[in-house]
Amino acid sequence: QVQLVESGGGLVQPGGSLRLSCVASGNIFSIAAMGWYRQAPGKQRELVAAITGGGSTNYSDSVKGRFTISRDNAKNTVYLQMNSLKPEDTAVYYCKMTYYSSLTYHDYWGQGTQVIVSS
């Protein structure tokens, strides 16, 4: 069973930066796709950024140019560097792992970390 543990959330002023981390257990991290999602109060969970096992990335339009997703396979860790934060970035941020095995996609989620952008 894979476990994902996020950290790095907190309170930051508009225009500030935070770096989120997500550490995965197990030995499949390097072949798994990783994603960061967020869910604001009263809204659906949405994809923020994703990175494949090969390092290809994609971002939602709302964060493009401000957020950067990266991974360190040696540390089983995926990061989300968030710059130029806006109040609308306030949400619980979740890490997700997806890997393909036995003709099936397997998804795992972390417990989430709160990000609040406010002055």
C-alpha positions as YAML, in Angstrom:
chain: A
units: angstrom
residues:
- id: 1
  name: GLN
  ca: [0.00, 0.00, 0.00]
- id: 2
  name: VAL
  ca: [1.33, 3.40, -1.00]
- id: 3
  name: GLN
  ca: [1.25, 6.27, 1.46]
- id: 4
  name: LEU
  ca: [1.67, 9.90, 0.49]
- id: 5
  name: VAL
  ca: [2.53, 12.57, 3.03]
- id: 6
  name: GLU
  ca: [2.32, 16.24, 2.11]
- id: 7
  name: SER
  ca: [3.98, 19.11, 3.94]
- id: 8
  name: GLY
  ca: [4.87, 22.74, 3.44]
- id: 9
  name: GLY
  ca: [1.50, 24.41, 3.61]
- id: 10
  name: GLY
  ca: [0.81, 27.46, 5.71]
- id: 11
  name: LEU
  ca: [-0.20, 31.09, 5.77]
- id: 12
  name: VAL
  ca: [1.49, 33.43, 3.32]
- id: 13
  name: GLN
  ca: [0.86, 36.97, 2.15]
- id: 14
  name: PRO
  ca: [-0.20, 37.71, -1.41]
- id: 15
  name: GLY
  ca: [2.83, 37.75, -3.66]
- id: 16
  name: GLY
  ca: [4.68, 35.34, -1.42]
- id: 17
  name: SER
  ca: [5.99, 31.84, -2.05]
- id: 18
  name: LEU
  ca: [5.62, 28.37, -0.61]
- id: 19
  name: ARG
  ca: [7.06, 25.00, -1.52]
- id: 20
  name: LEU
  ca: [4.96, 21.92, -0.98]
- id: 21
  name: SER
  ca: [6.49, 18.48, -0.67]
- id: 22
  name: CYS
  ca: [4.96, 15.04, -1.00]
- id: 23
  name: VAL
  ca: [6.88, 11.96, 0.06]
- id: 24
  name: ALA
  ca: [5.74, 8.56, -1.17]
- id: 25
  name: SER
  ca: [6.33, 5.18, 0.41]
- id: 26
  name: GLY
  ca: [7.09, 2.10, -1.62]
- id: 27
  name: ASN
  ca: [9.27, 1.44, -4.63]
- id: 28
  name: ILE
  ca: [7.12, 2.47, -7.58]
- id: 29
  name: PHE
  ca: [7.57, 6.22, -7.32]
- id: 30
  name: SER
  ca: [9.94, 6.51, -10.27]
- id: 31
  name: ILE
  ca: [7.44, 4.98, -12.70]
- id: 32
  name: ALA
  ca: [4.37, 6.75, -11.38]
- id: 33
  name: ALA
  ca: [2.78, 9.94, -12.53]
- id: 34
  name: MET
  ca: [2.40, 12.49, -9.77]
- id: 35
  name: GLY
  ca: [-0.03, 15.34, -9.47]
- id: 36
  name: TRP
  ca: [-0.96, 18.22, -7.22]
- id: 37
  name: TYR
  ca: [-4.62, 19.02, -6.84]
- id: 38
  name: ARG
  ca: [-6.41, 21.58, -4.75]
- id: 39
  name: GLN
  ca: [-9.84, 22.06, -3.29]
- id: 40
  name: ALA
  ca: [-11.15, 25.38, -2.08]
- id: 41
  name: PRO
  ca: [-14.20, 25.60, 0.22]
- id: 42
  name: GLY
  ca: [-17.38, 24.96, -1.72]
- id: 43
  name: LYS
  ca: [-15.52, 24.05, -4.89]
- id: 44
  name: GLN
  ca: [-14.58, 20.84, -6.65]
- id: 45
  name: ARG
  ca: [-11.10, 19.44, -6.46]
- id: 46
  name: GLU
  ca: [-9.06, 20.56, -9.45]
- id: 47
  name: LEU
  ca: [-5.77, 19.62, -11.03]
- id: 48
  name: VAL
  ca: [-3.02, 22.16, -10.43]
- id: 49
  name: ALA
  ca: [0.02, 20.48, -11.94]
- id: 50
  name: ALA
  ca: [1.21, 17.02, -12.95]
- id: 51
  name: ILE
  ca: [4.46, 15.34, -13.86]
- id: 52
  name: THR
  ca: [5.03, 11.99, -15.53]
- id: 53
  name: GLY
  ca: [7.65, 9.45, -14.61]
- id: 54
  name: GLY
  ca: [9.66, 10.76, -17.54]
- id: 55
  name: GLY
  ca: [9.46, 14.33, -16.32]
- id: 56
  name: SER
  ca: [6.86, 15.81, -18.66]
- id: 57
  name: THR
  ca: [4.74, 18.44, -16.95]
- id: 58
  name: ASN
  ca: [1.45, 20.17, -17.40]
- id: 59
  name: TYR
  ca: [-0.27, 22.96, -15.49]
- id: 60
  name: SER
  ca: [-3.67, 24.48, -15.12]
- id: 61
  name: ASP
  ca: [-3.99, 27.84, -16.82]
- id: 62
  name: SER
  ca: [-4.56, 29.53, -13.48]
- id: 63
  name: VAL
  ca: [-1.09, 28.65, -12.18]
- id: 64
  name: LYS
  ca: [0.96, 28.53, -15.36]
- id: 65
  name: GLY
  ca: [4.04, 30.69, -15.01]
- id: 66
  name: ARG
  ca: [3.73, 30.90, -11.23]
- id: 67
  name: PHE
  ca: [3.92, 27.29, -10.04]
- id: 68
  name: THR
  ca: [6.52, 24.66, -10.85]
- id: 69
  name: ILE
  ca: [6.18, 20.93, -10.27]
- id: 70
  name: SER
  ca: [9.29, 18.80, -9.97]
- id: 71
  name: ARG
  ca: [10.30, 15.41, -8.68]
- id: 72
  name: ASP
  ca: [13.29, 13.74, -7.06]
- id: 73
  name: ASN
  ca: [13.05, 10.02, -7.68]
- id: 74
  name: ALA
  ca: [15.97, 9.30, -5.36]
- id: 75
  name: LYS
  ca: [13.94, 10.80, -2.50]
- id: 76
  name: ASN
  ca: [10.52, 9.55, -3.62]
- id: 77
  name: THR
  ca: [9.40, 13.16, -3.46]
- id: 78
  name: VAL
  ca: [7.41, 15.50, -5.64]
- id: 79
  name: TYR
  ca: [7.46, 19.25, -5.09]
- id: 80
  name: LEU
  ca: [5.25, 22.17, -5.95]
- id: 81
  name: GLN
  ca: [7.01, 25.52, -5.91]
- id: 82
  name: MET
  ca: [4.37, 28.23, -5.69]
- id: 83
  name: ASN
  ca: [5.37, 31.82, -6.41]
- id: 84
  name: SER
  ca: [3.39, 35.03, -6.74]
- id: 85
  name: LEU
  ca: [0.63, 33.55, -4.65]
- id: 86
  name: LYS
  ca: [-2.83, 35.05, -4.84]
- id: 87
  name: PRO
  ca: [-5.76, 34.86, -2.41]
- id: 88
  name: GLU
  ca: [-7.56, 32.63, -4.92]
- id: 89
  name: ASP
  ca: [-4.80, 30.04, -4.47]
- id: 90
  name: THR
  ca: [-6.14, 29.41, -0.97]
- id: 91
  name: ALA
  ca: [-7.15, 25.75, -0.75]
- id: 92
  name: VAL
  ca: [-6.23, 22.37, 0.62]
- id: 93
  name: TYR
  ca: [-3.55, 20.94, -1.67]
- id: 94
  name: TYR
  ca: [-3.44, 17.21, -2.28]
- id: 95
  name: CYS
  ca: [-0.78, 14.99, -3.76]
- id: 96
  name: LYS
  ca: [-1.85, 12.14, -6.02]
- id: 97
  name: MET
  ca: [0.06, 9.17, -7.39]
- id: 98
  name: THR
  ca: [-1.10, 7.25, -10.44]
- id: 99
  name: TYR
  ca: [0.53, 4.15, -11.80]
- id: 100
  name: TYR
  ca: [-0.44, 1.51, -14.29]
- id: 101
  name: SER
  ca: [-0.18, -2.16, -13.37]
- id: 102
  name: SER
  ca: [-2.06, -5.32, -14.23]
- id: 103
  name: LEU
  ca: [-4.11, -3.51, -16.88]
- id: 104
  name: THR
  ca: [-5.42, -1.09, -14.27]
- id: 105
  name: TYR
  ca: [-4.68, 2.45, -13.15]
- id: 106
  name: HIS
  ca: [-4.09, 2.76, -9.43]
- id: 107
  name: ASP
  ca: [-4.60, 6.08, -7.66]
- id: 108
  name: TYR
  ca: [-3.41, 7.10, -4.23]
- id: 109
  name: TRP
  ca: [-4.02, 10.38, -2.42]
- id: 110
  name: GLY
  ca: [-2.32, 12.17, 0.41]
- id: 111
  name: GLN
  ca: [-4.15, 13.72, 3.33]
- id: 112
  name: GLY
  ca: [-3.74, 17.29, 2.10]
- id: 113
  name: THR
  ca: [-1.98, 20.40, 3.32]
- id: 114
  name: GLN
  ca: [-3.68, 23.75, 3.83]
- id: 115
  name: VAL
  ca: [-2.47, 26.83, 1.99]
- id: 116
  name: ILE
  ca: [-3.90, 30.21, 2.97]
- id: 117
  name: VAL
  ca: [-2.97, 33.31, 1.04]
- id: 118
  name: SER
  ca: [-4.05, 36.38, 2.96]
- id: 119
  name: SER
  ca: [-2.77, 39.70, 4.20]
...
